Each structure stands twice: as C-alpha cells, then as structure tokens.
C-alpha cells in the first residue's frame, strides 16, 4: 500500500502492471502441468497404438467415418448455428494453422520425433474440439439420450467385466450356497416385511441371512454336486439383476413392459452364455456382461420411448458402430496400410512373454482389479468408521478432547509417511506376523488400505464437519438418538464428500509400486490369481519390469500399452465412483 | 369340434412331450452340474512355483517359466526380481520361495541364515553371462581398458578424471553408473576386478540396466557396467569396451564368453532350488525342464542374450538335481 502511493499525491494512479503480471503468472502455473501431462499422454498414446506408423490415408478414413459423423451428431443435438459456425471455423482454421506451424517448426527449429502434422492436428485441434462439442451436444435432448445410452452400454460392459474378474478369486460354489441360503431368504423376508409392513419380518431378515451364510460355509464341503458355473451365475446374478430392472420398470409402466425389459436381456444373455460355452469362451463373463449391459439399456430405452423426446439419440451407438465397420471395410478394400497397435485384444487377454508382440497384461489386470476392490471396501469402512467416531462421538474439551486432538495431528502426519514404510509394515505385520502370506492379494490390499487410510479419514472428517450443526440439533430436537442422527442426517449429507476423498485415495493406491515390492508381490505371474491367498502381480509392477527390459519394443510399445490400460481402468473406476457420488448428491 | 379320439391323441402327445421335455431337462441338468471338490482330476501337474532373486537371471528364468506354464496349464508360476541378495535374505532363506536366482554363488552369511531356518538347497548353473563395461558411442578415444585401469576407476578411493587412468585420455571427470549393492552383479564385479579394494560409493547405483544405459548414453565421459543381455539387444546404443586381462583386449560376445577368452568378467549365473520344494512333483519337473533348457541356444542366446550351458555342464547339473530330488522325495 505504502509503496504504491509512495510518489503520488492523494488519490494517485495505481499501477495495474503487477496485477496483470500476477494474472498471467497464475495462468502459466495452471497451464504448465496440464501441458506437460498432455504431451506425455499424447506420446504414450502414439506408442501404444502405433500411431507413428499410421498412414495419413488411414487417419483420414477413420476421421471421415467415425469422427465426422460423431461431430455432426453433436452439432445436430446442440442445434445452435453459432456453435456450428465456430466449430467448423475451428476445425478448418486449426487444420491450416497446425499444418503451417508444424512445418515451420520442423524446417526452422528441429524435426519433432514420432509426430506428423496430421497427428498433431488430431491431438491439438481434433480432440479438444470433439470434447467441447460432446459437452455442448449433451446439453440437447437428443445428445443427452445418445450419451445416456452409450454410457449404459459402456458402463454395463465395464461392470460386467469387473464382476466377472472378481468371481475369479471367490469360490463360486460357496457364493452359490451363500446366495441361495443366506442372501435370497434375507432379502425376501425384508421385502415381504416392508410390503405388508410387518416389522418382525424385517428384523428377522438379518439373523436369517447370517444363519444362511454360516450354513453355506458348513455345507460347502458336505454337498458334493453343484450346478455348473454358468447356471450359478445365471441364478445368482443374472436373474436378480433382471428382476430388479423389471421391478423398476413395473412401477412405471405395468407388467408387460417389465417382462420385456427383464426377460429380453436375460434370454439374450443366457443364449449368449451357452453359445460362448460351446465356443470355448469364458461363458460366465459373457453372461455377466450381456445381462449387466442389457438390463440397464433396456430399461433406459423403455424410459426414453415413454418420454418420447430425443428418440434420434438412440441411434448414436449404431452410428458409431457403423462408422467403425465402414472404416474397417474401406481400409480392407483399398488396402490402406493400418498401424499395428500394441494395445490390442491379445495384450489384454494374454500372459506376459519374452517376445514383445506376445506380451500381455491379463494376470496383472486381474490382480490390480481385485486389490482395488478390496482396498475400496476396506478403506471406506475403516475411514468412515474412524472419522464418524472422531467427529461425532469424541468430546471436544477436557482430557479426552486433548487426546482426540493429538490423535488428529498424528493421522494428518501419517498421510506424509513414505509408501515404502507402509510396505515394511505390511511385510512385518500382515505377511509375517498374521501369516497372511508374502505377496498375496490380501496382504497387498490391507497394506494399501493402511497407506491411503489417512487421506480417506481426513477427507471424510472434512465432509462430516461441513454438515451444518443446525441439522444435527434439529434431529436431536425431534427426539432422535445420536445413532439415528448419524445414520439419517449426518452420513447421507456427508456422503458425496466422503466418496470424493475415497476416489482420490484409490487413484493413488492403484498406481503404488513401492509397498508392493516390499511385501514381495510377484514381478511377473503367468496366470490370473484364483484365490485371495495366491501370489499376484499388479499393473504398475509389471509395467515397471517391462520398462527395464533390454528390448526397445518393450520399453516403448509394451510399456505404453500398459500405461494406457492402467489409465483406462483408473478412469473407469473413478467414473463409477463419481456416478455413485452424483446419485448420492441428488438423493440428499 | 374335436372328436374324443382326437382329444385322446392330443392328450397322449402332450403327456409324451411333457415326458420328453422332462427327460431332456434332466439330461441337460446332469450336464450342467459339477462336483464340489474343484475337479483337478488326473495326474496333471499342478501347484504354484514361487521364484525370486537376481534381476540378471530374471529374463532367462521368466522365459523358461513362460514355456513351462504354457505346457502345463495347472502350474501357476510367479517370479520377482529382487536382486540376488534381497532374494536370499528376505524370501528364500525364510522359506517363502521355492527357487532363488543369483548372479554369484551364495555367500557365507546367507548360507548361515538358510541353515538357521532349516532351508536346504542345491546349486544349479543356469547360464554364463559376460559382464559388459560400456561407454558412450561418441567416446572414440577409448576402446579397451585393462583390469587394473578398471579397478582404478571403480575402487573405493577412485581416480576422478580420465587422464589419471591413462595419459592420452581427456582431462574430464568420470561419471559412473553401476549396479546397486543388493545386486549380484555388484558382488561379482568386486570379486573379479576390485578384490580387497572395495567398490566406490561415488556412482549412480540402480537395479535397472535401462537406467545405466540412459546415463551412459547421456554423457561422453560416462562409464557403466551391467549384464551382457542389455548390450546384446541394443548394440548400437552403447559401446562395449574390450577388457585386457594381460593377453590383449577381448571384446564381450557370446563366443568369447563361452570359449573362456573373456576373462575375468564372464561369470556363471545360478539358481538355487530348495530341497524341500523339490519334494513336490511339479517343482521337481520344472527344475528338470529348466536344466534341459539351459542348452537351448534359441532361448538362452537368441531371446535373452546369455551364453548357453555346454552339454557336459548340463549332464552334471542334471545329475546333481536328480540326487537332490531323490533326497527330497525318497
């Protein structure tokens, strides 16, 4: 203040230079990280999909058959002349600008490795323009329907694959008994109890379920004949999912529609499952994917048809599918040289290998998915438990209050402990002392849960603290007990914040390598783990190993494919969690 | 307007078809059942094989495991690259792994640790490696070093500039990249070159050959050493130095290593199966398969870049192994 006015009298002019400089410095700071990360991702994508060897004709073909129809769909949905004009201007102008700039840099400064101006155009102009138009397009009714349908298709496939992966390590026979004897009777009792409003049936549900679970564990080795895996999945997953979908629709539209929504996908999935079994494919996974994709899709289509708005959006998956097929046909017919991507089907379903072209990530993908699922459950339960206790049950003053504050400071400090130290803790405590085994999935999941626990606790505490005290007092005034207040008021209100913290923490856990090395997780396994106590490898471990291989193909192509897979799974996981959170937000 | 006869006929048909459906259903269900004991029938080999140890042996062992896993779908092998010493002290001698790979023989402290925990083992030779000393490909002023000069560069109190090593070398600081002290490569380098003098601490230590290669290709005055495989796969990225052990400089290659000319840096690589584990049939079978594969030139030399074992060595190893298996199973 004083310096500003040092050589001015009264209300002199105040220099704006500093303000402007500060603004641009902060702009630079925010762009720096994004640009660096963007360049890295572009190069990783180029390596993983072998785009450096993609001919311009190949890029053009798919640009015309896939990207252009998609952009047209978005523009049609947005139905806004201004947007259309700007989009076409940006795409056309960007083409000229990027080509000119790229050529100028290459001739004047130095050649840019593994990039050509077509690729640069796609990444610098094409990708942002597509993202922007998708955002604008989703605002329109048609676009919303199209993206909603696409989301359910992709999400259903992803969840189906994830559930199928989890069933690899859990004994399906035990699950069959547990479901039939425990889960089904308990849910049935609860539903009947709610329908007829007999509280006794509702209270009986939990003990009945528990008794059923215990019976299942006891009977597991006694019973000698079980249905085949496919029938188990049909009975325990596909039928309930279809029934749930049907019930949802029945509430809105009556029985016929419900029967169609539930029955059609179920029939398709069952047929698909048996066909897959005949063809030697993993039938249970096919069944799960089909039913978890089919039921939500059918329910969504039925809702859209009911609403009668934006029906054209239902064509979006067809448009994209047709684009892919048309592109493939053109490439095939005219013999356009296509790139040979590292990230392909055999990479995702194959085992690691010494030859780069045969190398696959499947066992490590399964390992990572299983660990993350366990970590999510463990850290959520432990994190929410701790934070509720610290926020709701501990006194704020007196000696106990001091103790709580000391505890708080320690939890905050734990967040800064290096991950290697947690690895040592896991090796000593879980692997050796508790005998859970060196390098097993359980040990890894417990170790990683401890690692991210401070982050989940702190963020859950913040979320609980931000619930207004008025709500608690209001609940108290209605005569609610502390447990009822916590359950009905505090937790629902805090849930979105709690989930945000958990999502961030899980993102860290999936990429950790150091603690896994410490607990002796395998560098390479050749089969997917088949129990929680078998040794496993995780994606970051396998990627790190490949990065050290002597062959250049491993260090560039295979590693890049692994990184992209890891990122896709991370995004899928976060996407699911964010959807859940948004739902919780809307609910509360 | 159906007659009673017709009605009868349809009745029978219906009953028949119901019976047919029922029997088909029963047959179908019979085909859709499984027994509760997992169903691992027959004498097919099955079970896990846990291996840890040297990062130098890792590519060879994992290549052999890959083939073995392909041939025996019931076997579930896994391997960790922990360094020879890390594998012995953290996993093998505590009884947690079935094999430990090592790029140098087991050391007395490790023998003691294994004995304390009652872990018995047998030593098998896996292949021969030629420890390779590399410099930047632009360094045209250097082609070879004598073992004494090498010791001057890497001893615990090393020379600082290149012209102290040899007068005609440039007056530039030496940048060193080498194996970390958990690595068998480090131990072997001390044994073969440095002896009592000990290894310098003034260098970039890593378990990753790739990091050494990156470091050396970054500076014209850098020097590094690692196993032969990396140089074999990327001969243009780095320049391997000839080593003069008194009989003139010899460059590292599969030929010079197997003929014994490349001294003192050609070294045997080992794997140590635990005798208790060899009692399990699938592990014994894997150990036999491993020894058989050590003479496979396509795999050992072509895919990985080590020197395959000779037929005689293989015979001896097989004999040692069979004795151990007999001891374990008999």
Coordinates of N, CA, C and O in Angstrom, one line a residue, chain B residues 83-206:
Chain B
X83 N 16.9 -58.9 -6.9 CA 18.4 -58.9 -6.6 C 18.7 -60.2 -5.9 O 18.0 -60.7 -5.1
X84 N 20.0 -60.7 -6.2 CA 20.4 -62.0 -5.6 C 20.3 -62.0 -4.1 O 19.7 -62.8 -3.5
X85 N 20.9 -60.9 -3.5 CA 21.0 -60.9 -2.0 C 19.6 -60.7 -1.4 O 19.3 -61.3 -0.4
X86 N 18.8 -59.7 -2.0 CA 17.5 -59.5 -1.5 C 16.6 -60.7 -1.5 O 15.9 -61.0 -0.6
X87 N 16.8 -61.5 -2.6 CA 16.0 -62.7 -2.7 C 16.4 -63.7 -1.6 O 15.5 -64.3 -1.0
X88 N 17.7 -63.9 -1.4 CA 18.1 -64.9 -0.4 C 17.7 -64.5 1.0 O 17.0 -65.2 1.7
X89 N 18.0 -63.2 1.4 CA 17.8 -62.9 2.8 C 16.3 -62.6 3.1 O 15.8 -62.9 4.2
X90 N 15.5 -62.1 2.2 CA 14.1 -61.7 2.5 C 13.2 -62.9 2.2 O 12.1 -63.0 2.9
X91 N 13.4 -63.7 1.2 CA 12.4 -64.7 0.8 C 12.9 -66.1 0.8 O 12.2 -67.0 1.4
X92 N 14.1 -66.4 0.3 CA 14.5 -67.8 0.1 C 14.8 -68.4 1.4 O 14.3 -69.5 1.8
X93 N 15.7 -67.8 2.2 CA 16.2 -68.4 3.4 C 15.2 -68.3 4.5 O 15.4 -68.8 5.6
X94 N 14.1 -67.6 4.3 CA 13.0 -67.7 5.3 C 11.9 -68.7 4.9 O 10.9 -68.9 5.5
X95 N 12.2 -69.4 3.7 CA 11.3 -70.5 3.3 C 10.1 -70.0 2.6 O 9.1 -70.8 2.5
X96 N 10.1 -68.8 2.0 CA 9.0 -68.3 1.3 C 9.0 -68.6 -0.2 O 7.9 -68.4 -0.8
X97 N 10.1 -68.8 -0.7 CA 10.2 -69.1 -2.2 C 10.8 -70.5 -2.4 O 11.5 -71.0 -1.6
X98 N 10.5 -71.0 -3.6 CA 11.0 -72.4 -4.0 C 12.3 -72.3 -4.7 O 13.1 -73.3 -4.6
X99 N 12.6 -71.2 -5.4 CA 13.9 -71.1 -6.1 C 14.4 -69.7 -5.8 O 13.6 -68.8 -5.6
X100 N 15.7 -69.5 -5.7 CA 16.3 -68.2 -5.7 C 17.3 -68.1 -6.8 O 18.2 -68.9 -6.9
X101 N 17.2 -67.1 -7.7 CA 18.2 -66.9 -8.7 C 19.3 -66.0 -8.2 O 19.1 -65.2 -7.4
X102 N 20.5 -66.3 -8.7 CA 21.6 -65.5 -8.2 C 22.6 -65.3 -9.3 O 22.9 -66.2 -10.1
X103 N 23.2 -64.1 -9.4 CA 24.3 -63.9 -10.4 C 25.6 -64.1 -9.8 O 26.6 -63.6 -10.3
X104 N 25.7 -64.6 -8.6 CA 27.0 -65.0 -7.9 C 26.7 -66.1 -7.0 O 25.5 -66.3 -6.6
X105 N 27.7 -66.9 -6.5 CA 27.4 -68.0 -5.6 C 26.8 -67.5 -4.3 O 27.1 -66.3 -3.9
X106 N 26.1 -68.3 -3.6 CA 25.5 -67.9 -2.3 C 26.7 -67.6 -1.3 O 27.8 -68.2 -1.4
X107 N 26.5 -66.6 -0.5 CA 27.6 -66.1 0.4 C 27.4 -66.7 1.8 O 26.3 -67.1 2.2
X108 N 28.5 -66.7 2.5 CA 28.5 -67.4 3.8 C 27.4 -66.9 4.8 O 26.7 -67.7 5.4
X109 N 27.1 -65.6 4.8 CA 26.1 -65.1 5.7 C 24.7 -65.7 5.3 O 23.9 -66.0 6.2
X110 N 24.5 -65.8 4.0 CA 23.3 -66.3 3.5 C 23.2 -67.8 3.8 O 22.1 -68.3 4.2
X111 N 24.3 -68.5 3.7 CA 24.3 -69.9 4.0 C 23.9 -70.1 5.4 O 23.1 -71.0 5.8
X112 N 24.4 -69.2 6.3 CA 24.1 -69.3 7.7 C 22.6 -69.1 8.0 O 22.0 -69.8 8.7
X113 N 22.1 -68.0 7.3 CA 20.7 -67.7 7.5 C 19.8 -68.9 7.1 O 18.9 -69.2 7.8
X114 N 20.1 -69.5 5.9 CA 19.4 -70.6 5.4 C 19.4 -71.7 6.4 O 18.4 -72.4 6.7
X115 N 20.6 -72.0 6.9 CA 20.8 -73.1 7.9 C 20.0 -72.9 9.1 O 19.4 -73.8 9.7
X116 N 20.0 -71.6 9.6 CA 19.3 -71.3 10.8 C 17.8 -71.6 10.7 O 17.1 -72.0 11.6
X117 N 17.3 -71.4 9.5 CA 15.9 -71.6 9.2 C 15.6 -73.0 8.7 O 14.4 -73.3 8.3
X118 N 16.6 -73.8 8.6 CA 16.4 -75.2 8.1 C 16.1 -75.3 6.7 O 15.4 -76.2 6.2
X119 N 16.5 -74.3 5.9 CA 16.3 -74.4 4.4 C 17.5 -75.0 3.7 O 18.6 -74.4 3.8
X120 N 17.3 -76.2 3.1 CA 18.4 -76.8 2.4 C 18.2 -76.5 0.9 O 17.1 -76.3 0.4
X121 N 19.3 -76.5 0.1 CA 19.2 -76.1 -1.3 C 20.3 -76.8 -2.0 O 21.2 -77.4 -1.5
X122 N 20.2 -76.7 -3.4 CA 21.2 -77.2 -4.2 C 21.5 -76.2 -5.3 O 20.6 -75.4 -5.7
X123 N 22.8 -76.1 -5.7 CA 23.2 -75.0 -6.6 C 23.2 -75.6 -8.0 O 23.8 -76.6 -8.3
X124 N 22.4 -74.9 -8.9 CA 22.4 -75.2 -10.3 C 23.0 -74.1 -11.1 O 22.7 -72.9 -10.9
X125 N 23.8 -74.4 -12.2 CA 24.3 -73.3 -13.1 C 23.2 -73.1 -14.2 O 22.8 -74.0 -14.8
X126 N 22.8 -71.8 -14.3 CA 21.8 -71.5 -15.3 C 22.4 -71.2 -16.7 O 21.9 -71.7 -17.7
X127 N 23.4 -70.4 -16.7 CA 24.0 -70.0 -18.0 C 25.2 -69.2 -17.7 O 25.6 -69.1 -16.5
X128 N 25.9 -68.7 -18.7 CA 27.1 -67.8 -18.4 C 26.8 -66.4 -19.0 O 26.2 -66.3 -20.0
X129 N 27.2 -65.4 -18.2 CA 27.0 -64.1 -18.6 C 28.3 -63.4 -18.8 O 29.3 -63.8 -18.2
X130 N 28.4 -62.4 -19.7 CA 29.6 -61.7 -19.9 C 29.3 -60.3 -19.3 O 28.6 -59.5 -20.0
X131 N 29.8 -60.0 -18.2 CA 29.6 -58.6 -17.6 C 30.2 -57.6 -18.5 O 31.4 -57.8 -18.9
X132 N 29.5 -56.6 -18.9 CA 29.9 -55.8 -20.0 C 30.1 -54.3 -19.5 O 29.3 -53.8 -18.8
X133 N 31.3 -53.8 -19.8 CA 31.7 -52.4 -19.4 C 31.4 -51.5 -20.6 O 31.8 -51.8 -21.7
X134 N 30.5 -50.5 -20.5 CA 30.1 -49.7 -21.6 C 30.5 -48.3 -21.4 O 30.5 -47.8 -20.3
X135 N 30.7 -47.6 -22.6 CA 30.9 -46.2 -22.6 C 30.0 -45.6 -23.7 O 29.3 -46.3 -24.4
X136 N 29.9 -44.3 -23.8 CA 29.1 -43.6 -24.8 C 29.7 -43.9 -26.2 O 30.9 -44.0 -26.4
X137 N 28.8 -44.2 -27.2 CA 29.3 -44.5 -28.5 C 30.1 -43.3 -29.1 O 30.9 -43.6 -30.1
X138 N 29.9 -42.1 -28.6 CA 30.7 -41.0 -29.2 C 32.2 -40.9 -28.6 O 33.0 -40.2 -29.1
X139 N 32.4 -41.8 -27.6 CA 33.7 -41.7 -27.0 C 34.7 -42.5 -27.8 O 35.0 -43.6 -27.5
X140 N 35.2 -41.9 -28.9 CA 36.1 -42.6 -29.8 C 37.6 -42.6 -29.3 O 38.4 -43.2 -29.9
X141 N 37.8 -42.0 -28.2 CA 39.2 -42.0 -27.6 C 39.5 -43.2 -26.8 O 40.6 -43.4 -26.3
X142 N 38.4 -44.1 -26.6 CA 38.7 -45.3 -25.8 C 38.1 -46.5 -26.4 O 37.0 -46.5 -27.0
X143 N 38.8 -47.6 -26.4 CA 38.3 -48.9 -27.0 C 38.4 -50.0 -26.0 O 37.7 -51.0 -26.1
X144 N 39.4 -49.9 -25.1 CA 39.6 -51.0 -24.1 C 40.2 -50.5 -22.9 O 40.8 -49.4 -22.8
X145 N 40.1 -51.3 -21.8 CA 40.7 -51.0 -20.5 C 41.4 -52.2 -20.0 O 40.9 -53.3 -20.3
X146 N 42.5 -52.1 -19.3 CA 43.0 -53.2 -18.6 C 42.3 -53.4 -17.3 O 41.6 -52.5 -16.8
X147 N 42.4 -54.6 -16.7 CA 41.7 -54.8 -15.4 C 42.2 -53.8 -14.3 O 41.4 -53.4 -13.5
X148 N 43.5 -53.5 -14.4 CA 44.0 -52.5 -13.4 C 43.3 -51.2 -13.6 O 42.9 -50.5 -12.6
X149 N 43.2 -50.7 -14.8 CA 42.6 -49.4 -15.1 C 41.2 -49.4 -14.6 O 40.7 -48.4 -14.0
X150 N 40.5 -50.5 -14.9 CA 39.1 -50.6 -14.5 C 39.0 -50.5 -12.9 O 38.1 -49.8 -12.4
X151 N 40.0 -51.2 -12.3 CA 40.0 -51.1 -10.8 C 40.2 -49.7 -10.3 O 39.6 -49.3 -9.3
X152 N 41.1 -49.0 -11.0 CA 41.3 -47.6 -10.6 C 40.0 -46.7 -10.7 O 39.8 -45.8 -9.8
X153 N 39.2 -47.0 -11.7 CA 38.0 -46.2 -11.9 C 37.0 -46.5 -10.8 O 36.3 -45.7 -10.3
X154 N 36.9 -47.8 -10.4 CA 35.8 -48.2 -9.6 C 36.1 -48.5 -8.1 O 35.3 -48.8 -7.3
X155 N 37.5 -48.5 -7.7 CA 37.8 -48.8 -6.4 C 37.3 -47.8 -5.4 O 36.8 -46.7 -5.8
X156 N 37.3 -48.2 -4.1 CA 36.6 -47.4 -3.1 C 37.2 -45.9 -3.0 O 36.5 -45.0 -2.6
X157 N 38.5 -45.7 -3.4 CA 39.0 -44.4 -3.4 C 39.4 -44.1 -4.9 O 40.6 -44.2 -5.2
X158 N 38.5 -43.8 -5.8 CA 38.7 -43.9 -7.2 C 39.4 -42.6 -7.7 O 39.4 -41.6 -7.1
X159 N 40.0 -42.7 -8.9 CA 40.6 -41.6 -9.6 C 39.4 -40.7 -10.1 O 38.3 -41.2 -10.3
X160 N 39.6 -39.4 -10.2 CA 38.5 -38.5 -10.5 C 38.4 -38.2 -12.0 O 37.3 -38.0 -12.5
X161 N 39.5 -38.1 -12.8 CA 39.4 -37.8 -14.2 C 40.0 -38.8 -15.0 O 40.8 -39.7 -14.6
X162 N 39.6 -38.8 -16.3 CA 40.0 -39.8 -17.2 C 41.6 -39.8 -17.5 O 42.2 -40.9 -17.7
X163 N 42.2 -38.6 -17.5 CA 43.6 -38.6 -17.8 C 44.4 -39.2 -16.7 O 45.6 -39.6 -16.8
X164 N 43.8 -39.4 -15.5 CA 44.6 -40.1 -14.4 C 44.6 -41.6 -14.7 O 45.4 -42.3 -14.2
X165 N 43.6 -42.1 -15.5 CA 43.6 -43.5 -15.8 C 44.7 -43.8 -16.8 O 45.4 -44.8 -16.7
X166 N 44.7 -43.0 -17.9 CA 45.7 -43.2 -18.9 C 46.0 -41.8 -19.5 O 45.1 -41.0 -19.6
X167 N 47.3 -41.6 -19.8 CA 47.7 -40.2 -20.1 C 47.0 -39.6 -21.3 O 46.7 -38.4 -21.4
X168 N 46.7 -40.5 -22.3 CA 46.2 -39.9 -23.6 C 44.7 -39.7 -23.4 O 44.1 -39.1 -24.3
X169 N 44.0 -40.1 -22.4 CA 42.6 -39.8 -22.2 C 42.4 -38.4 -21.9 O 43.3 -37.7 -21.3
X170 N 41.2 -37.8 -22.2 CA 40.9 -36.4 -21.9 C 40.9 -36.1 -20.4 O 40.6 -36.9 -19.6
X171 N 41.1 -34.8 -20.1 CA 41.1 -34.4 -18.7 C 39.6 -34.0 -18.4 O 39.3 -32.8 -18.3
X172 N 38.8 -35.0 -18.3 CA 37.4 -34.8 -17.9 C 37.0 -35.7 -16.8 O 37.6 -36.8 -16.6
X173 N 36.0 -35.2 -16.0 CA 35.6 -36.0 -14.9 C 34.9 -37.3 -15.3 O 34.1 -37.3 -16.3
X174 N 35.1 -38.4 -14.5 CA 34.5 -39.7 -14.9 C 33.1 -39.7 -14.2 O 32.9 -39.4 -13.0
X175 N 32.1 -40.1 -15.0 CA 30.7 -40.3 -14.4 C 30.5 -41.8 -14.4 O 30.6 -42.4 -15.4
X176 N 30.1 -42.3 -13.2 CA 30.0 -43.7 -13.1 C 28.5 -44.2 -12.9 O 27.8 -43.5 -12.1
X177 N 28.1 -45.2 -13.6 CA 26.8 -45.8 -13.4 C 27.0 -47.3 -13.2 O 27.6 -48.0 -14.0
X178 N 26.4 -47.8 -12.1 CA 26.7 -49.3 -11.9 C 25.5 -49.9 -11.1 O 24.5 -49.3 -10.9
X179 N 25.8 -51.2 -10.8 CA 24.7 -52.0 -10.1 C 24.6 -51.6 -8.6 O 25.6 -51.2 -8.0
X180 N 23.4 -51.7 -8.1 CA 23.2 -51.4 -6.7 C 23.8 -52.5 -5.8 O 24.0 -53.6 -6.3
X181 N 24.0 -52.3 -4.5 CA 24.7 -53.3 -3.7 C 23.9 -54.5 -3.3 O 24.4 -55.4 -2.7
X182 N 22.6 -54.5 -3.7 CA 21.8 -55.7 -3.5 C 21.9 -56.6 -4.6 O 21.4 -57.7 -4.6
X183 N 22.7 -56.2 -5.6 CA 22.7 -56.9 -6.9 C 23.9 -57.9 -6.9 O 25.0 -57.5 -6.4
X184 N 23.7 -59.0 -7.5 CA 24.8 -60.0 -7.6 C 25.9 -59.5 -8.6 O 27.1 -59.8 -8.4
X185 N 25.5 -58.7 -9.5 CA 26.4 -58.1 -10.5 C 27.5 -57.2 -9.7 O 28.7 -57.3 -10.0
X186 N 27.0 -56.5 -8.7 CA 27.9 -55.7 -7.9 C 28.9 -56.6 -7.1 O 30.1 -56.3 -7.2
X187 N 28.4 -57.6 -6.5 CA 29.3 -58.5 -5.8 C 30.3 -59.2 -6.7 O 31.5 -59.3 -6.4
X188 N 29.8 -59.6 -7.9 CA 30.8 -60.2 -8.8 C 31.8 -59.2 -9.3 O 33.0 -59.6 -9.5
X189 N 31.4 -58.0 -9.6 CA 32.3 -57.0 -10.1 C 33.4 -56.8 -9.0 O 34.6 -56.7 -9.4
X190 N 33.1 -56.7 -7.8 CA 34.0 -56.5 -6.7 C 35.0 -57.7 -6.7 O 36.2 -57.6 -6.7
X191 N 34.4 -58.9 -6.8 CA 35.2 -60.1 -6.7 C 36.2 -60.2 -7.9 O 37.4 -60.5 -7.7
X192 N 35.7 -59.9 -9.1 CA 36.6 -60.1 -10.3 C 37.6 -59.0 -10.5 O 38.7 -59.3 -11.0
X193 N 37.2 -57.8 -10.2 CA 38.0 -56.7 -10.6 C 38.7 -56.0 -9.4 O 39.8 -55.7 -9.3
X194 N 37.9 -55.7 -8.3 CA 38.3 -54.9 -7.3 C 39.0 -55.6 -6.1 O 39.9 -55.0 -5.5
X195 N 38.6 -56.8 -5.8 CA 39.2 -57.6 -4.7 C 39.0 -56.9 -3.4 O 37.9 -56.3 -3.1
X196 N 40.1 -56.8 -2.7 CA 40.1 -56.2 -1.3 C 39.8 -54.7 -1.3 O 39.3 -54.1 -0.3
X197 N 40.0 -54.0 -2.5 CA 39.9 -52.6 -2.5 C 38.5 -52.1 -2.2 O 38.3 -51.0 -1.7
X198 N 37.5 -52.9 -2.6 CA 36.1 -52.5 -2.3 C 35.6 -51.5 -3.4 O 36.4 -51.0 -4.3
X199 N 34.3 -51.3 -3.5 CA 33.6 -50.6 -4.5 C 33.4 -49.2 -4.1 O 33.1 -48.9 -3.0
X200 N 33.6 -48.2 -5.1 CA 33.4 -46.8 -4.7 C 31.9 -46.6 -4.4 O 31.0 -47.3 -4.9
X201 N 31.6 -45.6 -3.6 CA 30.2 -45.2 -3.4 C 29.8 -44.0 -4.2 O 28.7 -43.6 -4.3
X202 N 30.8 -43.5 -5.0 CA 30.6 -42.3 -5.8 C 30.1 -42.7 -7.2 O 30.8 -42.5 -8.1
X203 N 28.9 -43.2 -7.3 CA 28.3 -43.6 -8.6 C 26.8 -43.7 -8.5 O 26.3 -43.7 -7.4
X204 N 26.2 -43.7 -9.6 CA 24.7 -43.9 -9.7 C 24.4 -45.4 -9.6 O 24.7 -46.1 -10.5
X205 N 23.8 -45.8 -8.5 CA 23.5 -47.2 -8.3 C 22.1 -47.5 -8.6 O 21.2 -46.8 -8.3
X206 N 21.9 -48.6 -9.4 CA 20.5 -49.0 -9.8 C 20.4 -50.5 -10.1 O 21.4 -51.1 -10.4

